Amino acid sequence: MPLPKQIFIAVIGAGGVGRCFLNQLHHLASNLCQNPAAPTYLSLILLSTSKKLLHSPDYRSLHLGLWEEELAASGTPALSPTDLADYLANAPSKVVLVDNTSNQTLADAYPLFLKKGISIVTPNKKAFSSSYLLWKSIFSAAANGSGAGGYVFHESSVGAGLPVICTLKELVETGDEVRKIEGVFSGTMSFLFNSFMPVGGGGGSFSAEVKRAKELGYTEPDPRDDLNGLDVARKLTILARLAGLEVESPTSFPVQSLIPKELEGCKSGDEFLERLSEFDGKMEKLKKEAVTEGKVVRFVGSVDVAKKDVKVGLEKFDVSHPIAALKGSDNIISFYTKRYGDNPLIIQGAGAGGEVTAMGVTGDLIKVLRLLH
Ligand SMILES: NC(=O)c1ccc[n+]([C@@H]2O[C@H](COP(=O)([O-])OP(=O)(O)OC[C@H]3O[C@@H](n4cnc5c(N)ncnc54)[C@H](OP(=O)(O)O)[C@@H]3O)[C@@H](O)[C@H]2O)c1
Ligand SMILES: *[C@@H]1O[C@H](CO)[C@@H](O)[C@H](O)[C@H]1NC(C)=O
Ligand SMILES: *[C@@H]1O[C@H](CO)[C@@H](O)[C@H](O)[C@H]1NC(C)=O
Ligand SMILES: *[C@@H]1O[C@H](CO)[C@@H](O)[C@H](O)[C@H]1NC(C)=O
């Protein structure tokens, strides 16, 4: 009988996604330890937010059912990335680090973690969409058959739990020729434009729809963080790189911001929302134009691989196009490839939310567990 396997898990971030992930981890850990053929023991050895830390110097397991109370009661501050790497590298079993933050400093430390043999699963886009140099150092530090590095998976960094990254990797690795990737990559932008300009007519003014989306919790606390297009640009950077393009950064290609120039200097998100209606005329004009052409306006991103062209912004789509038919805050991603010809491979569904994003993270964790012996 094979020896039981023990894997240590360290979780950074306990927000919307982290919280759901911890629940899923609890479920996964109870299942895996009961596998009679090859039991695996998953131990949560560290849990941290930006202000509080739970861990023990001797790598004792934390209680997966009580983390919330114990974390709230902790008086220990978070570790720096370097101290965290040292603590995890000295653990007596293999470690998987789950980064549930959107912190750049932590992302910059990924090569350090990986070189020390620590594996990483994360929905954090920053590591994979900042400089091309960071991208290269992450993947050269990661395990690749020869080195001793950890494994790294980031399915939820694009399209939350939707199988976008694994599908693209498989297309590339099996030798298909990816020609174009196009889609709606932001749940916020999806919701906003599906309500601003639904197929069949209707919809309120642009500023009213932005306010409504914020009230319903579909935007970041400051809606400018969605409207500037950077989140979509980060996702396109990741996909373009996986398709083989050396994209330098998410600002090295055209990204249309929906923040009017005149409002770039607003001191707060509230002041911005107050004044946004002054600019409704421009969006209304675009809407009318689209109506006369039998089209709708949507905020999309695309990668044209042959032309090395990446862009993000508003485009018009025929009302019969799958992008026009999107509902709610769903994402849609179309892969145009040599094998799929004129009918692209399309992935569609919820592209945000704690549970589905956490599923992508938990799925990545399962992949790493299979690879760690
Ligand atoms: N929610 C979604 O639908 C979704 C979808 C796709 C991808 N993502 C990505 O998933 C990640 C997490 O999203 P979320 O919605 O869970 O965010 P969130 O609710 O803001 O939670 C972030 C968590 O990270 C912690 N944190 C931030 N900086 C830290 C640091 N330096 N050290 C330790 N902990 C730190 C925060 O701690 P404090 O509470 O102490 O600040 C908080 O617990 C982000 O990268 C996001 O872009 C989210
Ligand atoms: C980590 O992130 C995933 C996806 O964003 C989320 O489902 C999970 O709950 C998070 N885990 C923790 C411990 O914060
Ligand atoms: C990211 O985390 C580091 C410590 O890990 C902290 O010093 C820094 O302020 C954080 N950055 C942001 C933008 O929250
Ligand atoms: C494989 O890993 C080694 C050592 O970690 C690294 O030097 C090398 O560049 C990697 N090779 C590839 C193809 O990523």
Short mmCIF file of C-alpha atoms and ligand atoms in Angstrom, two decimals:
data_model
loop_
_atom_site.label_atom_id
_atom_site.label_comp_id
_atom_site.label_asym_id
_atom_site.label_seq_id
_atom_site.Cartn_x
_atom_site.Cartn_y
_atom_site.Cartn_z
CA MET A 1 0.00 0.00 0.00
CA PRO A 2 1.40 3.46 -0.88
CA LEU A 3 2.32 5.74 1.99
CA PRO A 4 -0.24 8.41 2.81
CA LYS A 5 0.69 11.73 1.29
CA GLN A 6 0.74 14.96 3.29
CA ILE A 7 0.52 18.35 1.60
CA PHE A 8 0.61 21.70 3.39
CA ILE A 9 -1.60 24.56 2.21
CA ALA A 10 -0.98 28.26 2.93
CA VAL A 11 -3.75 30.72 2.10
CA ILE A 12 -3.25 34.47 1.68
CA GLY A 13 -6.46 36.51 1.44
CA ALA A 14 -9.82 35.70 2.97
CA GLY A 15 -12.14 38.02 1.03
CA GLY A 16 -14.89 37.10 -1.40
CA VAL A 17 -12.91 34.35 -3.09
CA GLY A 18 -10.69 33.22 -0.20
CA ARG A 19 -13.70 32.60 1.99
CA CYS A 20 -15.39 30.34 -0.59
CA PHE A 21 -12.08 28.63 -1.29
CA LEU A 22 -11.62 27.76 2.40
CA ASN A 23 -15.06 26.12 2.39
CA GLN A 24 -14.19 24.14 -0.73
CA LEU A 25 -10.83 23.22 0.82
CA HIS A 26 -12.60 21.88 3.91
CA HIS A 27 -14.76 19.65 1.70
CA LEU A 28 -11.80 18.51 -0.46
CA ALA A 29 -9.64 17.71 2.59
CA SER A 30 -12.35 15.52 4.15
CA ASN A 31 -12.76 13.61 0.88
CA LEU A 32 -9.08 13.09 0.09
CA CYS A 33 -8.12 11.75 3.52
CA GLN A 34 -10.79 9.05 3.18
CA ASN A 35 -9.53 7.67 -0.12
CA PRO A 36 -8.69 4.06 0.93
CA ALA A 37 -6.26 3.44 -1.98
CA ALA A 38 -4.07 6.53 -1.55
CA PRO A 39 -5.11 8.89 1.23
CA THR A 40 -3.86 12.47 1.02
CA TYR A 41 -3.81 14.69 4.09
CA LEU A 42 -4.24 18.38 3.34
CA SER A 43 -3.22 20.62 6.23
CA LEU A 44 -3.87 24.34 6.31
CA ILE A 45 -0.71 25.64 7.98
CA LEU A 46 -1.07 29.36 7.37
CA LEU A 47 -3.87 31.83 6.75
CA SER A 48 -3.30 35.54 6.37
CA THR A 49 -5.07 38.75 5.42
CA SER A 50 -3.27 42.06 5.02
CA LYS A 51 -3.45 42.72 8.76
CA LYS A 52 -3.75 39.39 10.55
CA LEU A 53 -1.93 36.07 10.49
CA LEU A 54 -2.67 32.56 11.75
CA HIS A 55 0.19 30.05 11.72
CA SER A 56 2.36 28.05 14.06
CA PRO A 57 6.17 27.95 14.00
CA ASP A 58 6.06 24.12 14.11
CA TYR A 59 3.64 23.71 11.15
CA ARG A 60 0.69 22.42 13.18
CA SER A 61 -2.55 22.18 11.21
CA LEU A 62 -5.13 24.97 11.61
CA HIS A 63 -8.77 24.06 12.15
CA LEU A 64 -10.61 24.42 8.79
CA GLY A 65 -13.96 24.80 10.54
CA LEU A 66 -12.87 27.55 12.93
CA TRP A 67 -10.60 29.78 10.85
CA GLU A 68 -12.91 32.77 10.92
CA GLU A 69 -13.04 33.11 14.74
CA GLU A 70 -9.37 32.28 15.15
CA LEU A 71 -8.25 34.77 12.49
CA ALA A 72 -10.40 37.52 14.01
CA ALA A 73 -8.82 36.85 17.42
CA SER A 74 -5.24 36.86 16.08
CA GLY A 75 -2.98 39.69 17.16
CA THR A 76 -0.11 38.67 14.84
CA PRO A 77 0.62 40.88 11.81
CA ALA A 78 1.10 39.46 8.27
CA LEU A 79 4.57 38.22 7.21
CA SER A 80 6.57 39.95 4.49
CA PRO A 81 6.84 37.89 1.24
CA THR A 82 10.48 37.04 2.08
CA ASP A 83 9.66 35.81 5.60
CA LEU A 84 6.69 33.92 4.20
CA ALA A 85 8.93 32.19 1.62
CA ASP A 86 11.44 31.18 4.35
CA TYR A 87 8.70 29.83 6.62
CA LEU A 88 7.12 27.77 3.83
CA ALA A 89 10.43 26.54 2.36
CA ASN A 90 11.37 25.01 5.74
CA ALA A 91 8.12 23.05 6.07
CA PRO A 92 8.57 19.26 6.44
CA SER A 93 6.17 18.53 3.51
CA LYS A 94 5.46 19.98 0.06
CA VAL A 95 3.61 23.31 0.21
CA VAL A 96 0.96 24.88 -2.04
CA LEU A 97 0.48 28.63 -1.63
CA VAL A 98 -3.00 29.96 -2.48
CA ASP A 99 -2.79 33.68 -3.22
CA ASN A 100 -6.27 35.16 -2.98
CA THR A 101 -5.19 38.78 -2.97
CA SER A 102 -4.70 41.23 -5.83
CA ASN A 103 -1.41 42.40 -4.34
CA GLN A 104 1.47 43.23 -6.72
CA THR A 105 4.24 42.86 -4.09
CA LEU A 106 3.16 39.28 -3.46
CA ALA A 107 2.94 38.64 -7.22
CA ASP A 108 6.49 39.98 -7.65
CA ALA A 109 7.67 37.35 -5.15
CA TYR A 110 6.28 34.37 -7.12
CA PRO A 111 9.68 33.51 -8.70
CA LEU A 112 11.17 33.41 -5.19
CA PHE A 113 8.45 31.03 -3.90
CA LEU A 114 8.69 28.81 -6.99
CA LYS A 115 12.49 28.53 -6.83
CA LYS A 116 12.14 27.32 -3.25
CA GLY A 117 9.87 24.51 -4.48
CA ILE A 118 6.62 26.10 -3.26
CA SER A 119 3.72 25.63 -5.71
CA ILE A 120 1.23 28.44 -6.34
CA VAL A 121 -2.44 28.50 -7.31
CA THR A 122 -4.09 31.88 -7.68
CA PRO A 123 -6.81 34.05 -9.23
CA ASN A 124 -4.45 37.08 -8.90
CA LYS A 125 -3.99 38.61 -12.38
CA LYS A 126 -1.10 40.87 -11.38
CA ALA A 127 1.63 38.23 -11.61
CA PHE A 128 0.77 37.24 -15.19
CA SER A 129 -0.19 40.61 -16.64
CA SER A 130 2.50 42.97 -15.38
CA SER A 131 5.91 43.18 -17.08
CA TYR A 132 6.88 40.48 -19.57
CA LEU A 133 10.07 40.05 -17.54
CA LEU A 134 8.05 38.94 -14.48
CA TRP A 135 6.07 36.51 -16.66
CA LYS A 136 9.33 34.96 -17.92
CA SER A 137 10.91 34.73 -14.49
CA ILE A 138 7.80 33.04 -13.07
CA PHE A 139 7.73 30.35 -15.74
CA SER A 140 11.47 29.75 -15.77
CA ALA A 141 11.44 29.38 -11.96
CA ALA A 142 8.49 26.95 -12.11
CA ALA A 143 8.83 23.18 -12.40
CA ASN A 144 9.47 22.15 -15.99
CA GLY A 145 10.86 18.66 -15.73
CA SER A 146 14.47 19.65 -15.04
CA GLY A 147 14.37 22.20 -12.25
CA ALA A 148 13.25 21.72 -8.67
CA GLY A 149 10.71 24.53 -8.84
CA GLY A 150 7.10 24.49 -7.71
CA TYR A 151 4.09 24.28 -10.02
CA VAL A 152 2.00 27.33 -10.90
CA PHE A 153 -1.65 27.46 -12.08
CA HIS A 154 -3.87 30.52 -12.53
CA GLU A 155 -7.09 29.38 -14.22
CA SER A 156 -9.25 31.95 -12.34
CA SER A 157 -7.16 34.92 -13.48
CA VAL A 158 -9.31 35.03 -16.66
CA GLY A 159 -13.06 34.31 -16.73
CA ALA A 160 -13.16 33.22 -13.04
CA GLY A 161 -14.10 29.50 -12.94
CA LEU A 162 -14.68 29.18 -16.71
CA PRO A 163 -12.15 26.81 -18.36
CA VAL A 164 -10.51 29.52 -20.47
CA ILE A 165 -6.79 29.15 -19.75
CA CYS A 166 -6.70 25.34 -19.76
CA THR A 167 -8.60 25.33 -23.08
CA LEU A 168 -6.22 27.81 -24.70
CA LYS A 169 -3.18 25.87 -23.42
CA GLU A 170 -4.61 22.64 -24.84
CA LEU A 171 -5.30 24.22 -28.24
CA VAL A 172 -1.69 25.44 -28.38
CA GLU A 173 -0.07 22.28 -27.00
CA THR A 174 -1.97 19.94 -29.34
CA GLY A 175 -0.79 21.96 -32.32
CA ASP A 176 -3.89 23.88 -33.35
CA GLU A 177 -3.26 27.34 -34.76
CA VAL A 178 -5.01 29.98 -32.66
CA ARG A 179 -5.87 32.86 -35.00
CA LYS A 180 -8.09 35.12 -32.96
CA ILE A 181 -9.49 35.33 -29.44
CA GLU A 182 -12.43 37.63 -28.86
CA GLY A 183 -14.90 38.19 -26.08
CA VAL A 184 -16.46 39.96 -23.14
CA PHE A 185 -14.04 39.50 -20.24
CA SER A 186 -15.57 41.64 -17.50
CA GLY A 187 -18.72 40.76 -15.59
CA THR A 188 -19.17 44.46 -14.79
CA MET A 189 -18.90 45.60 -18.42
CA SER A 190 -21.15 42.74 -19.49
CA PHE A 191 -23.88 43.75 -17.03
CA LEU A 192 -23.48 47.42 -17.87
CA PHE A 193 -23.86 47.08 -21.64
CA ASN A 194 -26.50 44.34 -21.51
CA SER A 195 -28.63 46.84 -19.52
CA PHE A 196 -27.57 50.03 -21.36
CA MET A 197 -28.37 48.53 -24.75
CA PRO A 198 -30.34 45.27 -24.59
CA VAL A 199 -31.14 43.50 -27.87
CA GLY A 200 -34.68 44.61 -28.80
CA GLY A 201 -34.30 48.15 -27.45
CA GLY A 202 -34.69 49.95 -24.13
CA GLY A 203 -32.09 50.59 -21.45
CA GLY A 204 -31.42 53.69 -19.37
CA SER A 205 -28.84 56.43 -19.79
CA PHE A 206 -25.22 55.32 -19.43
CA SER A 207 -24.65 57.18 -16.14
CA ALA A 208 -27.90 55.77 -14.66
CA GLU A 209 -26.84 52.23 -15.59
CA VAL A 210 -23.41 52.74 -14.01
CA LYS A 211 -25.10 53.92 -10.78
CA ARG A 212 -27.46 50.94 -10.83
CA ALA A 213 -24.61 48.49 -11.42
CA LYS A 214 -22.78 49.97 -8.45
CA GLU A 215 -25.89 49.77 -6.21
CA LEU A 216 -26.33 46.11 -7.15
CA GLY A 217 -22.70 45.39 -6.20
CA TYR A 218 -21.55 44.63 -9.76
CA THR A 219 -18.75 47.21 -9.77
CA GLU A 220 -15.63 47.81 -7.72
CA PRO A 221 -16.23 50.22 -4.79
CA ASP A 222 -14.88 52.95 -7.13
CA PRO A 223 -16.50 52.26 -10.56
CA ARG A 224 -13.62 54.00 -12.31
CA ASP A 225 -11.55 50.87 -11.59
CA ASP A 226 -13.89 48.98 -13.95
CA LEU A 227 -14.49 51.74 -16.49
CA ASN A 228 -10.80 52.40 -17.20
CA GLY A 229 -10.57 49.04 -19.04
CA LEU A 230 -7.41 47.95 -17.20
CA ASP A 231 -8.95 44.79 -15.74
CA VAL A 232 -9.90 43.63 -19.25
CA ALA A 233 -6.47 44.69 -20.58
CA ARG A 234 -4.81 42.49 -17.92
CA LYS A 235 -6.86 39.45 -18.99
CA LEU A 236 -6.07 40.05 -22.68
CA THR A 237 -2.36 40.34 -21.80
CA ILE A 238 -2.49 36.88 -20.21
CA LEU A 239 -4.31 35.26 -23.15
CA ALA A 240 -2.10 36.93 -25.77
CA ARG A 241 1.03 35.69 -23.98
CA LEU A 242 -0.35 32.15 -23.79
CA ALA A 243 -1.07 32.36 -27.52
CA GLY A 244 2.60 33.19 -28.10
CA LEU A 245 2.72 37.00 -28.28
CA GLU A 246 5.35 38.79 -26.22
CA VAL A 247 3.03 41.49 -24.87
CA GLU A 248 5.16 43.87 -22.78
CA SER A 249 2.43 45.09 -20.39
CA PRO A 250 -1.34 45.78 -20.20
CA THR A 251 -0.64 49.36 -21.28
CA SER A 252 1.42 48.48 -24.36
CA PHE A 253 -1.64 48.15 -26.65
CA PRO A 254 -4.75 50.31 -27.25
CA VAL A 255 -7.20 50.26 -24.33
CA GLN A 256 -10.29 52.45 -24.49
CA SER A 257 -11.20 53.98 -21.15
CA LEU A 258 -14.85 54.89 -20.54
CA ILE A 259 -13.79 57.63 -18.14
CA PRO A 260 -14.26 60.98 -19.94
CA LYS A 261 -11.00 63.03 -20.08
CA GLU A 262 -12.67 65.88 -18.21
CA LEU A 263 -13.44 63.56 -15.27
CA GLU A 264 -9.99 62.04 -14.94
CA GLY A 265 -9.17 64.54 -12.20
CA CYS A 266 -12.20 63.73 -9.99
CA LYS A 267 -11.14 63.40 -6.35
CA SER A 268 -13.54 60.57 -5.48
CA GLY A 269 -15.68 57.87 -7.08
CA ASP A 270 -18.77 59.70 -5.77
CA GLU A 271 -17.80 62.99 -7.43
CA PHE A 272 -17.19 61.03 -10.65
CA LEU A 273 -20.64 59.41 -10.48
CA GLU A 274 -22.25 62.82 -9.79
CA ARG A 275 -20.75 64.32 -12.95
CA LEU A 276 -20.91 61.33 -15.33
CA SER A 277 -24.38 62.30 -16.62
CA GLU A 278 -22.85 65.41 -18.25
CA PHE A 279 -21.36 62.98 -20.77
CA ASP A 280 -24.41 60.80 -21.50
CA GLY A 281 -24.86 62.49 -24.89
CA LYS A 282 -21.80 60.83 -26.41
CA MET A 283 -22.88 57.30 -25.39
CA GLU A 284 -26.45 58.04 -26.54
CA LYS A 285 -25.14 59.04 -29.98
CA LEU A 286 -23.20 55.78 -30.26
CA LYS A 287 -26.32 53.84 -29.27
CA LYS A 288 -28.48 55.56 -31.94
CA GLU A 289 -25.81 54.93 -34.57
CA ALA A 290 -25.74 51.22 -33.69
CA VAL A 291 -29.56 50.98 -33.81
CA THR A 292 -29.66 52.31 -37.38
CA GLU A 293 -27.12 49.62 -38.37
CA GLY A 294 -29.11 46.85 -36.64
CA LYS A 295 -26.33 46.41 -34.09
CA VAL A 296 -25.59 46.71 -30.36
CA VAL A 297 -22.57 48.21 -28.58
CA ARG A 298 -20.44 46.02 -26.31
CA PHE A 299 -17.13 46.43 -24.43
CA VAL A 300 -14.84 43.72 -25.75
CA GLY A 301 -11.24 42.61 -26.00
CA SER A 302 -9.53 40.79 -28.85
CA VAL A 303 -6.22 39.25 -29.82
CA ASP A 304 -5.40 38.86 -33.51
CA VAL A 305 -2.45 36.48 -33.29
CA ALA A 306 -1.12 36.75 -36.87
CA LYS A 307 -1.26 40.56 -36.88
CA LYS A 308 0.05 40.68 -33.28
CA ASP A 309 -2.81 43.03 -32.58
CA VAL A 310 -4.32 43.27 -29.09
CA LYS A 311 -7.06 45.75 -28.28
CA VAL A 312 -9.75 46.57 -25.74
CA GLY A 313 -12.73 48.88 -26.20
CA LEU A 314 -16.23 49.48 -27.53
CA GLU A 315 -17.36 47.68 -30.67
CA LYS A 316 -20.63 47.19 -32.52
CA PHE A 317 -22.02 43.68 -33.03
CA ASP A 318 -24.87 42.44 -35.17
CA VAL A 319 -27.87 41.56 -32.97
CA SER A 320 -27.51 37.92 -34.13
CA HIS A 321 -23.87 37.70 -32.90
CA PRO A 322 -23.30 35.49 -29.80
CA ILE A 323 -21.69 38.48 -28.04
CA ALA A 324 -24.93 40.47 -28.43
CA ALA A 325 -26.98 37.68 -26.89
CA LEU A 326 -25.06 37.61 -23.60
CA LYS A 327 -27.18 37.81 -20.41
CA GLY A 328 -26.63 39.36 -16.98
CA SER A 329 -22.98 39.61 -16.01
CA ASP A 330 -21.84 36.58 -18.03
CA ASN A 331 -18.53 36.41 -19.88
CA ILE A 332 -18.08 34.95 -23.36
CA ILE A 333 -14.77 33.94 -24.95
CA SER A 334 -14.48 32.76 -28.59
CA PHE A 335 -11.41 30.96 -29.91
CA TYR A 336 -11.02 31.13 -33.69
CA THR A 337 -8.54 28.45 -34.74
CA LYS A 338 -7.47 26.47 -37.80
CA ARG A 339 -9.25 23.33 -36.56
CA TYR A 340 -12.46 25.05 -35.58
CA GLY A 341 -12.66 27.01 -38.84
CA ASP A 342 -15.53 29.45 -39.21
CA ASN A 343 -17.38 28.22 -36.11
CA PRO A 344 -15.31 29.23 -33.10
CA LEU A 345 -14.97 27.27 -29.88
CA ILE A 346 -17.07 29.34 -27.45
CA ILE A 347 -16.95 29.36 -23.66
CA GLN A 348 -19.70 31.25 -21.85
CA GLY A 349 -21.04 31.68 -18.32
CA ALA A 350 -20.52 33.48 -15.03
CA GLY A 351 -17.19 35.30 -15.09
CA ALA A 352 -17.24 36.61 -11.52
CA GLY A 353 -18.41 35.62 -8.06
CA GLY A 354 -16.73 34.04 -5.06
CA GLU A 355 -18.00 30.47 -5.52
CA VAL A 356 -17.17 30.11 -9.22
CA THR A 357 -13.82 31.87 -8.88
CA ALA A 358 -12.94 29.64 -5.93
CA MET A 359 -13.86 26.60 -8.03
CA GLY A 360 -11.14 27.56 -10.51
CA VAL A 361 -8.68 27.85 -7.63
CA THR A 362 -9.72 24.55 -6.03
CA GLY A 363 -9.53 22.87 -9.46
CA ASP A 364 -5.96 24.16 -9.85
CA LEU A 365 -5.11 22.87 -6.38
CA ILE A 366 -6.31 19.40 -7.41
CA LYS A 367 -4.07 19.55 -10.51
CA VAL A 368 -1.05 20.41 -8.35
CA LEU A 369 -1.87 17.61 -5.89
CA ARG A 370 -1.80 15.11 -8.77
CA LEU A 371 1.64 16.39 -9.82
CA LEU A 372 3.22 16.36 -6.35
CA HIS A 373 4.46 12.95 -5.32
N1 LIG B 1 -14.39 37.99 -6.87
C1 LIG B 1 -14.37 37.60 -8.14
O1 LIG B 1 -15.40 37.45 -8.77
C2 LIG B 1 -13.07 37.37 -8.83
C3 LIG B 1 -13.07 36.83 -10.11
C4 LIG B 1 -11.85 36.56 -10.74
C5 LIG B 1 -10.66 36.86 -10.09
N2 LIG B 1 -10.68 37.43 -8.86
C6 LIG B 1 -9.43 37.73 -8.21
O2 LIG B 1 -9.37 37.00 -6.99
C7 LIG B 1 -8.58 37.71 -6.07
C8 LIG B 1 -9.35 37.85 -4.76
O3 LIG B 1 -10.58 38.50 -5.03
P1 LIG B 1 -11.63 38.78 -3.87
O4 LIG B 1 -12.87 39.19 -4.54
O5 LIG B 1 -11.64 37.65 -2.93
O6 LIG B 1 -10.94 40.09 -3.18
P2 LIG B 1 -11.23 40.71 -1.73
O7 LIG B 1 -12.59 40.35 -1.29
O8 LIG B 1 -10.81 42.13 -1.83
O9 LIG B 1 -10.21 39.92 -0.79
C9 LIG B 1 -8.83 40.13 -0.83
C10 LIG B 1 -8.21 39.47 0.40
O10 LIG B 1 -6.78 39.56 0.29
C11 LIG B 1 -6.23 40.09 1.51
N3 LIG B 1 -4.98 40.79 1.21
C12 LIG B 1 -4.77 41.83 0.36
N4 LIG B 1 -3.46 42.16 0.36
C13 LIG B 1 -2.83 41.30 1.17
C14 LIG B 1 -1.47 41.11 1.57
N5 LIG B 1 -0.51 41.88 1.10
N6 LIG B 1 -1.17 40.11 2.43
C15 LIG B 1 -2.14 39.34 2.92
N7 LIG B 1 -3.45 39.44 2.58
C16 LIG B 1 -3.79 40.43 1.73
C17 LIG B 1 -7.32 40.99 2.02
O11 LIG B 1 -7.09 41.18 3.41
P3 LIG B 1 -7.78 42.43 4.22
O12 LIG B 1 -9.18 42.02 4.42
O13 LIG B 1 -6.96 42.45 5.47
O14 LIG B 1 -7.58 43.63 3.34
C18 LIG B 1 -8.57 40.15 1.71
O15 LIG B 1 -8.73 39.15 2.70
C19 LIG B 1 -8.21 39.04 -6.74
O16 LIG B 1 -6.94 38.90 -7.34
C20 LIG B 1 -9.25 39.18 -7.83
O17 LIG B 1 -8.81 39.96 -8.89
C21 LIG B 1 -11.86 37.67 -8.20
C1 LIG B 2 -9.19 32.12 -2.84
O1 LIG B 2 -9.70 32.56 -4.04
C2 LIG B 2 -10.66 31.71 -4.58
C3 LIG B 2 -11.04 32.24 -5.92
O2 LIG B 2 -10.89 33.61 -6.01
C4 LIG B 2 -11.82 31.65 -3.62
O3 LIG B 2 -12.80 30.84 -4.13
C5 LIG B 2 -11.34 31.14 -2.30
O4 LIG B 2 -12.37 31.18 -1.38
C6 LIG B 2 -10.20 31.98 -1.80
N1 LIG B 2 -9.64 31.34 -0.61
C7 LIG B 2 -9.33 32.01 0.47
C8 LIG B 2 -8.85 31.20 1.60
O5 LIG B 2 -9.45 33.20 0.56
C1 LIG B 3 0.98 44.41 -0.75
O1 LIG B 3 1.48 43.65 0.29
C2 LIG B 3 2.64 44.19 0.90
C3 LIG B 3 3.14 43.24 1.95
O2 LIG B 3 2.99 41.92 1.59
C4 LIG B 3 2.34 45.56 1.48
O3 LIG B 3 3.51 46.12 2.05
C5 LIG B 3 1.78 46.46 0.40
O4 LIG B 3 1.38 47.69 0.96
C6 LIG B 3 0.61 45.80 -0.32
N1 LIG B 3 0.21 46.61 -1.45
C7 LIG B 3 -1.04 47.00 -1.65
C8 LIG B 3 -1.29 47.84 -2.86
O5 LIG B 3 -1.96 46.69 -0.91
C1 LIG B 4 13.56 24.97 -16.61
O1 LIG B 4 14.01 25.21 -15.29
C2 LIG B 4 15.35 25.65 -15.21
C3 LIG B 4 15.75 25.71 -13.75
O2 LIG B 4 14.71 26.08 -12.92
C4 LIG B 4 15.45 26.99 -15.94
O3 LIG B 4 16.77 27.48 -15.87
C5 LIG B 4 15.05 26.82 -17.40
O4 LIG B 4 15.04 28.07 -18.04
C6 LIG B 4 13.66 26.21 -17.50
N1 LIG B 4 13.39 25.86 -18.87
C7 LIG B 4 12.26 26.20 -19.51
C8 LIG B 4 12.13 25.74 -20.91
O5 LIG B 4 11.38 26.86 -18.98
#
